[in-house]
Short mmCIF file of C-alpha atoms and ligand atoms in Angstrom, two decimals:
data_model
loop_
_atom_site.label_atom_id
_atom_site.label_comp_id
_atom_site.label_asym_id
_atom_site.label_seq_id
_atom_site.Cartn_x
_atom_site.Cartn_y
_atom_site.Cartn_z
CA MET A 1 -7.83 -12.20 62.37
CA LYS A 2 -10.39 -9.90 60.74
CA VAL A 3 -12.02 -7.57 63.26
CA THR A 4 -15.04 -5.32 62.94
CA ALA A 5 -15.54 -2.82 65.77
CA LEU A 6 -18.65 -0.84 66.71
CA ALA A 7 -17.89 2.60 68.10
CA GLY A 8 -19.35 5.87 69.29
CA GLY A 9 -17.16 8.90 69.91
CA VAL A 10 -14.44 9.45 72.49
CA GLY A 11 -14.43 6.07 74.32
CA GLY A 12 -14.92 4.13 71.12
CA ALA A 13 -12.25 6.07 69.25
CA LYS A 14 -9.64 5.33 71.92
CA LEU A 15 -10.03 1.56 71.62
CA ALA A 16 -10.38 1.79 67.83
CA HIS A 17 -7.02 3.61 67.82
CA GLY A 18 -5.50 0.80 69.89
CA LEU A 19 -6.93 -1.81 67.52
CA ALA A 20 -5.51 0.14 64.57
CA GLN A 21 -2.05 -0.18 66.10
CA ALA A 22 -2.45 -3.88 66.81
CA LEU A 23 -3.90 -5.04 63.46
CA PRO A 24 -2.96 -4.57 59.81
CA PRO A 25 -5.30 -1.92 58.31
CA GLU A 26 -6.94 -4.37 55.91
CA ASN A 27 -8.06 -6.48 58.89
CA LEU A 28 -9.91 -3.70 60.73
CA THR A 29 -13.27 -2.09 59.98
CA ILE A 30 -14.91 0.37 62.35
CA ILE A 31 -18.66 0.95 62.13
CA VAL A 32 -19.51 4.29 63.71
CA ASN A 33 -22.68 5.70 65.28
CA THR A 34 -24.32 8.48 63.26
CA GLY A 35 -27.29 8.90 65.60
CA ASP A 36 -25.59 12.02 67.06
CA ASP A 37 -25.40 13.67 63.63
CA PHE A 38 -27.28 16.91 63.18
CA GLU A 39 -27.50 20.02 61.12
CA HIS A 40 -26.10 23.19 62.63
CA LEU A 41 -25.42 26.55 60.95
CA GLY A 42 -26.53 24.88 57.74
CA LEU A 43 -23.75 22.31 58.06
CA LYS A 44 -23.94 18.56 58.53
CA ILE A 45 -22.04 17.63 61.71
CA CYS A 46 -21.10 13.98 62.39
CA PRO A 47 -19.48 14.12 65.85
CA ASP A 48 -18.69 10.42 66.37
CA LEU A 49 -17.50 9.82 62.83
CA ASP A 50 -15.16 12.82 63.05
CA THR A 51 -13.89 11.82 66.50
CA VAL A 52 -13.01 8.33 65.23
CA CYS A 53 -11.40 9.61 62.01
CA TYR A 54 -9.44 12.44 63.68
CA THR A 55 -8.22 10.01 66.36
CA LEU A 56 -7.08 7.38 63.84
CA ALA A 57 -5.44 10.10 61.73
CA GLY A 58 -3.57 11.52 64.74
CA LEU A 59 -5.39 14.85 64.28
CA ALA A 60 -7.56 14.74 67.44
CA ASN A 61 -7.27 17.17 70.30
CA PRO A 62 -5.57 15.09 73.01
CA ALA A 63 -7.06 17.19 75.83
CA THR A 64 -10.74 16.77 74.90
CA GLY A 65 -10.69 13.61 72.78
CA TRP A 66 -12.99 15.40 70.28
CA GLY A 67 -12.23 18.15 67.78
CA ARG A 68 -8.85 18.91 66.26
CA ALA A 69 -5.42 19.47 67.79
CA ASP A 70 -3.91 22.96 67.40
CA GLU A 71 -7.40 24.37 66.94
CA THR A 72 -8.32 28.05 66.77
CA TRP A 73 -11.80 29.50 67.29
CA HIS A 74 -11.89 32.67 65.19
CA ALA A 75 -15.00 31.73 63.18
CA LEU A 76 -16.97 30.83 66.32
CA GLU A 77 -15.88 34.05 68.08
CA SER A 78 -16.89 36.11 65.11
CA LEU A 79 -20.26 34.30 64.94
CA ALA A 80 -20.86 34.79 68.68
CA ALA A 81 -20.06 38.52 68.35
CA LEU A 82 -22.90 38.74 65.81
CA GLY A 83 -25.29 37.01 68.22
CA GLY A 84 -25.20 33.66 66.37
CA PRO A 85 -25.62 30.27 68.09
CA SER A 86 -22.25 29.36 69.61
CA TRP A 87 -23.33 26.63 72.07
CA PHE A 88 -21.93 23.90 69.83
CA ARG A 89 -18.17 24.37 69.69
CA LEU A 90 -16.80 24.21 66.15
CA GLY A 91 -13.16 25.13 65.67
CA ASP A 92 -11.70 26.64 62.50
CA ARG A 93 -9.90 23.48 61.31
CA ASP A 94 -12.92 21.34 62.16
CA LEU A 95 -15.19 23.70 60.21
CA GLY A 96 -13.29 22.83 57.03
CA THR A 97 -14.41 19.22 57.42
CA HIS A 98 -18.06 20.19 57.88
CA LEU A 99 -18.01 22.63 54.97
CA GLU A 100 -16.58 20.09 52.54
CA ARG A 101 -18.80 17.24 53.80
CA THR A 102 -21.91 19.42 53.50
CA ARG A 103 -20.92 20.55 50.00
CA ARG A 104 -20.51 16.94 48.87
CA LEU A 105 -23.75 15.76 50.51
CA ARG A 106 -25.62 18.57 48.71
CA ALA A 107 -24.00 17.40 45.47
CA GLY A 108 -25.58 14.00 46.10
CA GLN A 109 -22.65 11.95 47.40
CA PRO A 110 -23.44 9.45 50.17
CA LEU A 111 -21.87 9.90 53.64
CA SER A 112 -20.06 6.55 53.36
CA GLN A 113 -18.30 7.65 50.15
CA ILE A 114 -17.36 11.03 51.62
CA THR A 115 -16.02 9.33 54.75
CA ALA A 116 -13.89 6.97 52.66
CA ASP A 117 -12.48 9.91 50.67
CA PHE A 118 -11.72 11.92 53.84
CA CYS A 119 -10.01 8.89 55.42
CA ARG A 120 -7.82 8.49 52.34
CA ALA A 121 -6.87 12.19 52.47
CA TRP A 122 -6.08 11.95 56.20
CA GLY A 123 -4.05 8.75 55.81
CA VAL A 124 -6.41 6.60 57.89
CA GLY A 125 -5.59 2.94 57.19
CA PRO A 126 -8.53 0.94 58.58
CA THR A 127 -11.95 1.12 56.92
CA VAL A 128 -14.30 3.54 58.70
CA LEU A 129 -18.00 3.19 57.87
CA PRO A 130 -20.94 5.27 59.07
CA MET A 131 -23.64 2.84 60.29
CA SER A 132 -26.02 4.18 57.63
CA ASP A 133 -26.15 6.74 54.85
CA ASP A 134 -29.72 7.49 55.93
CA PRO A 135 -30.50 9.99 58.69
CA LEU A 136 -31.31 8.16 61.92
CA PRO A 137 -31.31 10.79 64.66
CA THR A 138 -31.29 9.75 68.31
CA ILE A 139 -34.12 11.38 70.24
CA VAL A 140 -33.88 11.56 74.04
CA LEU A 141 -37.20 11.09 75.87
CA THR A 142 -37.52 13.24 79.00
CA PRO A 143 -40.36 14.28 81.33
CA GLU A 144 -40.33 17.68 79.57
CA GLY A 145 -40.76 16.06 76.16
CA GLU A 146 -38.50 14.79 73.37
CA LEU A 147 -35.10 16.38 72.86
CA PRO A 148 -32.85 16.00 69.79
CA PHE A 149 -29.60 14.41 70.97
CA GLN A 150 -27.29 17.43 70.77
CA GLU A 151 -29.89 19.63 72.50
CA TYR A 152 -29.77 17.16 75.38
CA PHE A 153 -26.03 16.42 75.28
CA VAL A 154 -24.36 19.76 74.57
CA ARG A 155 -26.90 22.52 75.02
CA ARG A 156 -28.57 21.09 78.15
CA LYS A 157 -25.35 19.35 79.37
CA CYS A 158 -27.21 16.05 79.96
CA GLU A 159 -29.21 17.64 82.79
CA PRO A 160 -32.74 16.51 81.87
CA GLN A 161 -33.76 13.15 83.29
CA VAL A 162 -34.03 10.47 80.61
CA THR A 163 -37.01 8.13 80.37
CA GLY A 164 -35.99 6.43 77.13
CA PHE A 165 -34.60 6.83 73.61
CA ARG A 166 -35.94 6.72 70.08
CA PHE A 167 -33.92 6.21 66.91
CA GLU A 168 -36.00 8.09 64.40
CA GLY A 169 -36.34 6.37 61.04
CA ALA A 170 -34.62 3.16 62.18
CA GLU A 171 -37.24 0.96 60.48
CA ARG A 172 -36.61 2.63 57.12
CA ALA A 173 -32.83 3.04 57.34
CA ALA A 174 -30.45 0.83 55.41
CA PRO A 175 -26.99 -0.14 56.63
CA ALA A 176 -24.29 1.78 54.76
CA PRO A 177 -22.59 -0.13 51.94
CA GLY A 178 -20.07 -2.54 53.46
CA VAL A 179 -21.59 -2.66 56.95
CA LEU A 180 -23.31 -6.06 56.76
CA GLU A 181 -20.40 -7.50 54.74
CA ALA A 182 -17.87 -6.32 57.35
CA LEU A 183 -19.93 -7.94 60.11
CA ARG A 184 -20.45 -11.17 58.17
CA ASP A 185 -16.76 -11.44 57.22
CA ALA A 186 -15.41 -10.62 60.70
CA ASP A 187 -13.70 -13.35 62.70
CA LEU A 188 -14.40 -11.21 65.75
CA ILE A 189 -16.70 -8.30 66.50
CA VAL A 190 -15.58 -5.83 69.18
CA ILE A 191 -18.09 -3.53 70.85
CA CYS A 192 -15.92 -0.61 71.98
CA PRO A 193 -16.37 1.07 75.40
CA SER A 194 -18.93 3.55 74.13
CA ASN A 195 -22.19 4.65 75.70
CA PRO A 196 -24.48 1.59 75.37
CA TRP A 197 -27.69 3.66 75.16
CA VAL A 198 -26.77 6.41 72.71
CA SER A 199 -23.66 5.16 70.90
CA ILE A 200 -24.04 1.38 70.46
CA ASP A 201 -27.84 0.89 70.56
CA PRO A 202 -28.31 3.23 67.56
CA VAL A 203 -25.82 1.16 65.53
CA VAL A 204 -27.59 -2.13 66.29
CA SER A 205 -30.97 -0.51 65.59
CA VAL A 206 -30.07 -0.30 61.88
CA PRO A 207 -32.02 -3.13 60.21
CA GLY A 208 -29.93 -6.29 59.90
CA VAL A 209 -27.08 -5.14 62.14
CA ARG A 210 -28.27 -6.73 65.42
CA GLU A 211 -28.70 -10.13 63.74
CA ALA A 212 -25.34 -9.82 61.96
CA VAL A 213 -23.52 -9.04 65.24
CA ALA A 214 -25.28 -11.87 67.10
CA ALA A 215 -24.27 -14.34 64.38
CA ARG A 216 -20.51 -13.80 64.91
CA PRO A 217 -18.18 -14.22 67.89
CA ALA A 218 -18.34 -10.90 69.74
CA VAL A 219 -16.80 -9.26 72.79
CA ALA A 220 -17.73 -5.96 74.43
CA VAL A 221 -15.57 -3.70 76.58
CA SER A 222 -17.35 -2.09 79.53
CA SER A 223 -17.82 1.67 79.48
CA ILE A 224 -18.82 1.60 83.15
CA ILE A 225 -16.01 1.30 85.68
CA GLY A 226 -16.69 1.16 89.42
CA GLY A 227 -20.33 2.12 88.80
CA GLN A 228 -19.35 5.29 86.92
CA ALA A 229 -18.74 6.40 83.36
CA VAL A 230 -15.20 7.56 82.62
CA LYS A 231 -16.87 10.50 80.87
CA GLY A 232 -20.39 11.38 79.83
CA PRO A 233 -23.88 10.42 80.94
CA ALA A 234 -23.90 6.59 80.62
CA ALA A 235 -24.10 5.90 84.38
CA LYS A 236 -26.64 8.69 84.89
CA MET A 237 -28.78 7.18 82.14
CA TYR A 238 -28.73 3.70 83.70
CA ALA A 239 -29.70 5.14 87.10
CA GLU A 240 -32.52 7.27 85.64
CA LEU A 241 -33.86 4.25 83.79
CA GLY A 242 -33.98 2.33 87.08
CA ILE A 243 -30.92 0.15 86.51
CA GLN A 244 -27.97 0.28 88.88
CA PRO A 245 -25.00 1.33 86.72
CA SER A 246 -22.31 -1.36 86.76
CA ALA A 247 -20.18 -3.50 84.48
CA LEU A 248 -22.79 -6.22 85.04
CA ALA A 249 -25.52 -3.88 83.77
CA VAL A 250 -23.49 -3.30 80.58
CA ALA A 251 -22.95 -7.07 80.16
CA ARG A 252 -26.73 -7.60 80.53
CA HIS A 253 -27.34 -4.77 78.06
CA PHE A 254 -25.39 -6.65 75.37
CA ASP A 255 -26.26 -10.16 76.58
CA ALA A 256 -27.91 -11.33 73.35
CA LEU A 257 -25.05 -10.00 71.22
CA ILE A 258 -21.82 -11.03 72.95
CA ASP A 259 -19.85 -14.12 73.90
CA GLY A 260 -17.18 -12.37 75.96
CA PHE A 261 -17.03 -9.28 78.17
CA VAL A 262 -13.97 -7.24 79.14
CA PHE A 263 -14.32 -5.18 82.30
CA ASP A 264 -12.20 -3.42 84.86
CA LYS A 265 -10.26 -4.92 87.76
CA VAL A 266 -12.18 -2.74 90.21
CA ASP A 267 -15.32 -4.66 89.20
CA SER A 268 -13.82 -8.13 89.52
CA LEU A 269 -16.38 -9.09 92.19
CA GLN A 270 -18.99 -9.14 89.39
CA THR A 271 -17.17 -11.94 87.54
CA ALA A 272 -19.43 -14.79 88.74
CA GLU A 273 -22.62 -12.93 87.88
CA ILE A 274 -21.32 -12.12 84.39
CA ARG A 275 -20.32 -15.75 83.85
CA ALA A 276 -23.80 -16.79 85.03
CA LEU A 277 -25.23 -14.87 82.05
CA GLY A 278 -23.38 -17.32 79.81
CA ILE A 279 -20.82 -14.64 78.92
CA GLU A 280 -17.09 -15.35 79.26
CA PRO A 281 -15.57 -12.71 81.59
CA PHE A 282 -12.14 -11.08 81.22
CA VAL A 283 -10.83 -8.71 83.87
CA THR A 284 -8.07 -6.17 83.20
CA ALA A 285 -7.16 -2.47 83.50
CA THR A 286 -9.56 -0.75 81.09
CA ILE A 287 -8.92 2.97 81.55
CA MET A 288 -7.05 4.31 78.54
CA ARG A 289 -5.13 7.39 79.70
CA THR A 290 -2.18 7.15 77.32
CA LEU A 291 -1.55 6.00 73.77
CA ALA A 292 0.23 2.96 75.21
CA ASP A 293 -2.89 2.09 77.27
CA ARG A 294 -4.98 2.01 74.08
CA LYS A 295 -2.65 -0.45 72.39
CA GLN A 296 -2.28 -2.55 75.53
CA LEU A 297 -6.06 -2.89 76.01
CA ALA A 298 -6.56 -3.58 72.30
CA GLU A 299 -3.98 -6.38 72.39
CA GLU A 300 -5.62 -7.93 75.43
CA VAL A 301 -9.07 -7.69 73.83
CA LEU A 302 -7.74 -9.36 70.67
CA LYS A 303 -6.03 -12.16 72.61
CA PHE A 304 -9.18 -12.79 74.63
CA GLY A 305 -11.21 -12.54 71.40
CA GLU A 306 -9.07 -15.24 69.78
CA GLU A 307 -9.93 -17.56 72.68
CA ILE A 308 -13.62 -16.76 72.27
CA VAL A 309 -13.45 -17.45 68.52
CA LYS A 310 -11.71 -20.78 69.15
CA ARG A 311 -14.21 -21.86 71.81
CA LYS A 312 -17.20 -20.87 69.71
CA SER A 313 -15.97 -22.80 66.69
CA GLU A 314 -15.27 -25.88 68.87
CA LYS A 315 -18.80 -25.66 70.33
CA GLN A 316 -20.35 -25.42 66.87
CA ARG A 317 -18.44 -28.44 65.59
P1 GDP B 401 -19.16 10.01 72.97
O1 GDP B 401 -20.12 9.72 71.84
O2 GDP B 401 -18.08 10.99 72.62
O3 GDP B 401 -19.80 10.26 74.30
O4 GDP B 401 -18.31 8.70 73.14
P2 GDP B 401 -18.57 7.18 73.41
O5 GDP B 401 -19.99 6.80 73.52
O6 GDP B 401 -17.70 6.41 72.48
O7 GDP B 401 -17.85 7.11 74.79
C1 GDP B 401 -18.45 7.43 76.01
C2 GDP B 401 -18.25 6.26 76.94
O8 GDP B 401 -16.90 5.83 76.88
C3 GDP B 401 -18.55 6.63 78.38
O9 GDP B 401 -19.55 5.76 78.87
C4 GDP B 401 -17.21 6.39 79.08
O10 GDP B 401 -17.37 5.80 80.33
C5 GDP B 401 -16.47 5.46 78.15
N1 GDP B 401 -15.02 5.63 78.19
C6 GDP B 401 -14.34 6.75 77.90
N2 GDP B 401 -13.02 6.56 78.09
C7 GDP B 401 -12.87 5.26 78.48
C8 GDP B 401 -11.75 4.45 78.82
O11 GDP B 401 -10.59 4.89 78.80
N3 GDP B 401 -12.00 3.15 79.18
C9 GDP B 401 -13.26 2.63 79.23
N4 GDP B 401 -13.41 1.36 79.59
N5 GDP B 401 -14.34 3.38 78.91
C10 GDP B 401 -14.15 4.66 78.54
#
């Protein structure tokens, strides 16, 4: 079965890693959010892309889920001592990635090509694609005005209330080479447990992507468990936008895109309401604490996905 996954950073990378263990590399493509990308210290930083690649390469910091394992912080300490901006944590090993990516971008290479080259160097088997080679920054709308995503997320620690989001340049952006093909050729599309508002919505805002996902059998994994996010502001965002955070809210969020929805046992009382949306429900343990959990959840998602693919093709016959 050929699978194309949509992913943000930490939550998405964990399931992508599980999928990478459960599928041959040629059968897995991961399309990653680049709405969080920004320029800092003159360098192009792609947090979600790096989190996914480091995780698949076995280079990620297991404690944080982002950044590199065995990291040191000498460059950042030296910068801070000079009064430079140190609010965005960049470790020494990680800096090497940003330096080389920025050098290549300035030389005119597209992000998708650079990502493919880095993945080859790191021994990443599956295909990892940025959603677009064009800049498409996520802007967070707040009562105090618009905030660039990392200003909101890292510098302000998600404190400002959100009133909405804007994906700047979405109308003009093109999907990166291979994105639409990977969606069209997928037997199954998996929406990883990433923040629906700021990790998955930016990906489907790229022209052509929403339609391409809707056209194929697709399952999503809930990033909300027991009304809360495992990590990050997803639940806070739902609440501030006037929606009670729940697995059901995530299922509704992706309603037009998905055929099946995987959510946690603790939310099993929402099964009937999810089925009433016309979405096939699947309840299991969805918290990925260990490497084994990632593989286990990925295998269950794939098995459930196979059922969904079968049912959809029977219906269309
Ligand atoms: P970010 O860009 O680094 O914030 O990462 P993502 O958007 O990919 O992931 C954030 C989302 O992943 C949050 O809404 C979390 O609730 C969710 N998440 C993180 N770990 C897990 C997990 O183990 N299981 C599930 N189901 N969701 C998770």
